[in-house]
Amino acid sequence: MRSDIVKLGNSRAPHRSLLRATGVKDEDFNKPFIAICCSHCDIVPGHVHLDKVAAFVKQCVREAGGVPFVFHTIAVDDGIAMGHAGMKYSLPSRDLIADCVETMIEAHCFDGMICIPNCDKIVPGMLLAAVRCNIPTIFVSGGRG
């Protein structure tokens, strides 16, 4: 597994201690580490419910034998950003999301990723990251709240 580089061997004892501080147990070190990338935030109406979706996905990953880790991306609401300087941040947010997701995946050597996006900049941002990282990835539509 890709994640073995951060969890196996004597030289990785410090890594394991940090992982244990997040709730990882001894038996988890032989399981795949799965990133759950979620775009939940409180200011975008289409994203306010995604924390519940992520919690369900986290439970499903655990039940399927993986070790889930949730992290969040930014989200720009075009409707709120319109008509002022904030709109200049909408399209660039796609590439920022891609960069941030890639950073999380590569820095922590995840074995797979589940993306929970909504909106037209977040989906392609997460897709770009998935292609760059080349790990097994599943997209779960955030749907409506």
PDB file of C-alpha atoms in Angstrom:
ATOM      1  CA  MET A   1       0.000   0.000   0.000  1.00  0.00           C
ATOM      2  CA  ARG A   2       1.120   3.541  -0.698  1.00  0.00           C
ATOM      3  CA  SER A   3       0.463   4.489   2.914  1.00  0.00           C
ATOM      4  CA  ASP A   4       2.994   1.932   4.187  1.00  0.00           C
ATOM      5  CA  ILE A   5       5.692   4.555   3.720  1.00  0.00           C
ATOM      6  CA  VAL A   6       4.218   6.598   6.581  1.00  0.00           C
ATOM      7  CA  LYS A   7       3.148   3.777   8.873  1.00  0.00           C
ATOM      8  CA  LEU A   8       5.498   0.772   8.733  1.00  0.00           C
ATOM      9  CA  GLY A   9       9.015   0.183  10.048  1.00  0.00           C
ATOM     10  CA  ASN A  10      11.051   1.395  13.001  1.00  0.00           C
ATOM     11  CA  SER A  11      11.880   4.703  11.321  1.00  0.00           C
ATOM     12  CA  ARG A  12       8.164   5.490  11.125  1.00  0.00           C
ATOM     13  CA  ALA A  13       7.499   5.235  14.873  1.00  0.00           C
ATOM     14  CA  PRO A  14       7.159   9.045  15.129  1.00  0.00           C
ATOM     15  CA  HIS A  15       4.634   8.976  12.270  1.00  0.00           C
ATOM     16  CA  ARG A  16       2.632   6.253  14.003  1.00  0.00           C
ATOM     17  CA  SER A  17       2.565   8.243  17.237  1.00  0.00           C
ATOM     18  CA  LEU A  18       1.068  11.208  15.394  1.00  0.00           C
ATOM     19  CA  LEU A  19      -1.450   8.948  13.669  1.00  0.00           C
ATOM     20  CA  ARG A  20      -2.400   7.408  17.020  1.00  0.00           C
ATOM     21  CA  ALA A  21      -3.137  10.919  18.281  1.00  0.00           C
ATOM     22  CA  THR A  22      -5.842  11.086  15.580  1.00  0.00           C
ATOM     23  CA  GLY A  23      -7.454   7.863  16.792  1.00  0.00           C
ATOM     24  CA  VAL A  24      -5.664   5.325  14.585  1.00  0.00           C
ATOM     25  CA  LYS A  25      -5.354   1.988  16.385  1.00  0.00           C
ATOM     26  CA  ASP A  26      -2.686  -0.723  16.046  1.00  0.00           C
ATOM     27  CA  GLU A  27      -4.918  -2.868  13.834  1.00  0.00           C
ATOM     28  CA  ASP A  28      -5.445   0.086  11.473  1.00  0.00           C
ATOM     29  CA  PHE A  29      -1.828   0.130  10.339  1.00  0.00           C
ATOM     30  CA  ASN A  30      -2.473  -2.875   8.080  1.00  0.00           C
ATOM     31  CA  LYS A  31      -5.474  -1.249   6.388  1.00  0.00           C
ATOM     32  CA  PRO A  32      -5.657   1.229   3.510  1.00  0.00           C
ATOM     33  CA  PHE A  33      -5.726   4.906   4.444  1.00  0.00           C
ATOM     34  CA  ILE A  34      -8.578   6.589   2.576  1.00  0.00           C
ATOM     35  CA  ALA A  35      -8.890  10.352   2.189  1.00  0.00           C
ATOM     36  CA  ILE A  36     -12.384  11.817   2.206  1.00  0.00           C
ATOM     37  CA  CYS A  37     -12.183  15.191   0.511  1.00  0.00           C
ATOM     38  CA  CYS A  38     -15.275  17.250   1.275  1.00  0.00           C
ATOM     39  CA  SER A  39     -16.251  20.769   0.248  1.00  0.00           C
ATOM     40  CA  HIS A  40     -18.500  21.409   3.263  1.00  0.00           C
ATOM     41  CA  CYS A  41     -18.674  25.024   4.393  1.00  0.00           C
ATOM     42  CA  ASP A  42     -21.321  27.149   6.026  1.00  0.00           C
ATOM     43  CA  ILE A  43     -21.465  30.022   3.517  1.00  0.00           C
ATOM     44  CA  VAL A  44     -22.334  28.087   0.338  1.00  0.00           C
ATOM     45  CA  PRO A  45     -25.963  26.878   0.397  1.00  0.00           C
ATOM     46  CA  GLY A  46     -25.195  23.819  -1.727  1.00  0.00           C
ATOM     47  CA  HIS A  47     -22.496  22.733   0.703  1.00  0.00           C
ATOM     48  CA  VAL A  48     -23.969  23.206   4.167  1.00  0.00           C
ATOM     49  CA  HIS A  49     -25.141  19.584   4.363  1.00  0.00           C
ATOM     50  CA  LEU A  50     -21.963  17.942   3.066  1.00  0.00           C
ATOM     51  CA  ASP A  51     -20.602  17.337   6.564  1.00  0.00           C
ATOM     52  CA  LYS A  52     -23.415  14.815   7.025  1.00  0.00           C
ATOM     53  CA  VAL A  53     -22.549  13.128   3.730  1.00  0.00           C
ATOM     54  CA  ALA A  54     -18.886  12.976   4.779  1.00  0.00           C
ATOM     55  CA  ALA A  55     -19.798  11.446   8.146  1.00  0.00           C
ATOM     56  CA  PHE A  56     -21.788   8.723   6.373  1.00  0.00           C
ATOM     57  CA  VAL A  57     -18.971   8.069   3.888  1.00  0.00           C
ATOM     58  CA  LYS A  58     -16.492   7.897   6.779  1.00  0.00           C
ATOM     59  CA  GLN A  59     -18.629   5.245   8.472  1.00  0.00           C
ATOM     60  CA  CYS A  60     -18.879   3.285   5.198  1.00  0.00           C
ATOM     61  CA  VAL A  61     -15.097   3.354   4.671  1.00  0.00           C
ATOM     62  CA  ARG A  62     -14.557   2.046   8.187  1.00  0.00           C
ATOM     63  CA  GLU A  63     -17.145  -0.724   7.668  1.00  0.00           C
ATOM     64  CA  ALA A  64     -15.461  -1.689   4.377  1.00  0.00           C
ATOM     65  CA  GLY A  65     -12.108  -2.160   6.122  1.00  0.00           C
ATOM     66  CA  GLY A  66     -10.397   1.153   5.437  1.00  0.00           C
ATOM     67  CA  VAL A  67      -9.156   3.911   7.706  1.00  0.00           C
ATOM     68  CA  PRO A  68     -10.959   7.169   6.807  1.00  0.00           C
ATOM     69  CA  PHE A  69      -9.529  10.666   7.161  1.00  0.00           C
ATOM     70  CA  VAL A  70     -11.744  13.665   6.307  1.00  0.00           C
ATOM     71  CA  PHE A  71     -10.371  16.971   5.079  1.00  0.00           C
ATOM     72  CA  HIS A  72     -12.118  19.961   3.505  1.00  0.00           C
ATOM     73  CA  THR A  73     -11.545  22.213   0.526  1.00  0.00           C
ATOM     74  CA  ILE A  74     -12.429  25.835   0.036  1.00  0.00           C
ATOM     75  CA  ALA A  75     -15.626  26.765  -1.778  1.00  0.00           C
ATOM     76  CA  VAL A  76     -16.501  30.054  -3.469  1.00  0.00           C
ATOM     77  CA  ASP A  77     -20.176  30.802  -4.010  1.00  0.00           C
ATOM     78  CA  ASP A  78     -20.430  32.665  -7.316  1.00  0.00           C
ATOM     79  CA  GLY A  79     -23.769  34.164  -6.307  1.00  0.00           C
ATOM     80  CA  ILE A  80     -22.270  35.780  -3.225  1.00  0.00           C
ATOM     81  CA  ALA A  81     -18.999  36.685  -4.971  1.00  0.00           C
ATOM     82  CA  MET A  82     -20.766  38.414  -7.909  1.00  0.00           C
ATOM     83  CA  GLY A  83     -20.766  42.152  -8.412  1.00  0.00           C
ATOM     84  CA  HIS A  84     -17.578  42.929  -6.485  1.00  0.00           C
ATOM     85  CA  ALA A  85     -13.871  42.032  -6.404  1.00  0.00           C
ATOM     86  CA  GLY A  86     -14.714  38.621  -4.937  1.00  0.00           C
ATOM     87  CA  MET A  87     -15.646  37.350  -8.399  1.00  0.00           C
ATOM     88  CA  LYS A  88     -11.960  37.473  -9.347  1.00  0.00           C
ATOM     89  CA  TYR A  89     -11.453  34.533  -6.993  1.00  0.00           C
ATOM     90  CA  SER A  90     -14.074  32.208  -8.426  1.00  0.00           C
ATOM     91  CA  LEU A  91     -12.265  30.586 -11.359  1.00  0.00           C
ATOM     92  CA  PRO A  92      -8.819  30.574  -9.690  1.00  0.00           C
ATOM     93  CA  SER A  93     -10.392  28.676  -6.793  1.00  0.00           C
ATOM     94  CA  ARG A  94     -10.591  25.600  -9.060  1.00  0.00           C
ATOM     95  CA  ASP A  95      -6.808  25.409  -9.388  1.00  0.00           C
ATOM     96  CA  LEU A  96      -6.291  26.212  -5.727  1.00  0.00           C
ATOM     97  CA  ILE A  97      -8.605  23.324  -4.819  1.00  0.00           C
ATOM     98  CA  ALA A  98      -6.683  20.998  -7.151  1.00  0.00           C
ATOM     99  CA  ASP A  99      -3.368  22.058  -5.615  1.00  0.00           C
ATOM    100  CA  CYS A 100      -4.612  21.696  -2.040  1.00  0.00           C
ATOM    101  CA  VAL A 101      -6.199  18.286  -2.602  1.00  0.00           C
ATOM    102  CA  GLU A 102      -3.048  17.053  -4.344  1.00  0.00           C
ATOM    103  CA  THR A 103      -0.965  18.361  -1.449  1.00  0.00           C
ATOM    104  CA  MET A 104      -3.041  16.482   1.117  1.00  0.00           C
ATOM    105  CA  ILE A 105      -2.982  13.229  -0.876  1.00  0.00           C
ATOM    106  CA  GLU A 106       0.734  13.260  -1.635  1.00  0.00           C
ATOM    107  CA  ALA A 107       1.910  14.596   1.733  1.00  0.00           C
ATOM    108  CA  HIS A 108       0.038  11.892   3.638  1.00  0.00           C
ATOM    109  CA  CYS A 109       0.454   9.040   1.108  1.00  0.00           C
ATOM    110  CA  PHE A 110      -3.217   8.084   0.992  1.00  0.00           C
ATOM    111  CA  ASP A 111      -4.114   4.822  -0.742  1.00  0.00           C
ATOM    112  CA  GLY A 112      -7.404   6.088  -2.151  1.00  0.00           C
ATOM    113  CA  MET A 113      -9.695   9.092  -2.124  1.00  0.00           C
ATOM    114  CA  ILE A 114     -13.410   9.743  -1.975  1.00  0.00           C
ATOM    115  CA  CYS A 115     -14.435  13.209  -3.147  1.00  0.00           C
ATOM    116  CA  ILE A 116     -17.664  14.870  -2.020  1.00  0.00           C
ATOM    117  CA  PRO A 117     -18.035  17.988  -4.164  1.00  0.00           C
ATOM    118  CA  ASN A 118     -20.804  20.304  -5.251  1.00  0.00           C
ATOM    119  CA  CYS A 119     -20.650  23.267  -7.633  1.00  0.00           C
ATOM    120  CA  ASP A 120     -18.877  23.907 -10.897  1.00  0.00           C
ATOM    121  CA  LYS A 121     -15.382  24.846  -9.670  1.00  0.00           C
ATOM    122  CA  ILE A 122     -15.051  22.224  -6.963  1.00  0.00           C
ATOM    123  CA  VAL A 123     -15.868  19.190  -9.113  1.00  0.00           C
ATOM    124  CA  PRO A 124     -13.176  19.975 -11.717  1.00  0.00           C
ATOM    125  CA  GLY A 125     -10.717  21.016  -9.002  1.00  0.00           C
ATOM    126  CA  MET A 126     -11.079  17.655  -7.300  1.00  0.00           C
ATOM    127  CA  LEU A 127     -10.971  15.860 -10.681  1.00  0.00           C
ATOM    128  CA  LEU A 128      -7.704  17.590 -11.556  1.00  0.00           C
ATOM    129  CA  ALA A 129      -6.225  16.464  -8.249  1.00  0.00           C
ATOM    130  CA  ALA A 130      -7.429  12.896  -8.748  1.00  0.00           C
ATOM    131  CA  VAL A 131      -5.769  12.740 -12.172  1.00  0.00           C
ATOM    132  CA  ARG A 132      -2.536  14.242 -10.859  1.00  0.00           C
ATOM    133  CA  CYS A 133      -2.370  11.852  -7.904  1.00  0.00           C
ATOM    134  CA  ASN A 134      -3.350   8.754  -9.894  1.00  0.00           C
ATOM    135  CA  ILE A 135      -4.858   6.857  -6.960  1.00  0.00           C
ATOM    136  CA  PRO A 136      -8.197   5.032  -6.846  1.00  0.00           C
ATOM    137  CA  THR A 137     -10.851   7.739  -6.507  1.00  0.00           C
ATOM    138  CA  ILE A 138     -14.619   7.727  -6.102  1.00  0.00           C
ATOM    139  CA  PHE A 139     -16.840  10.789  -6.504  1.00  0.00           C
ATOM    140  CA  VAL A 140     -19.980  10.988  -4.376  1.00  0.00           C
ATOM    141  CA  SER A 141     -22.337  13.705  -5.537  1.00  0.00           C
ATOM    142  CA  GLY A 142     -23.207  16.026  -2.700  1.00  0.00           C
ATOM    143  CA  GLY A 143     -26.762  16.267  -3.963  1.00  0.00           C
ATOM    144  CA  ARG A 144     -29.236  18.585  -2.272  1.00  0.00           C
ATOM    145  CA  GLY A 145     -29.402  19.215   1.433  1.00  0.00           C
TER     146      GLY A 145
END
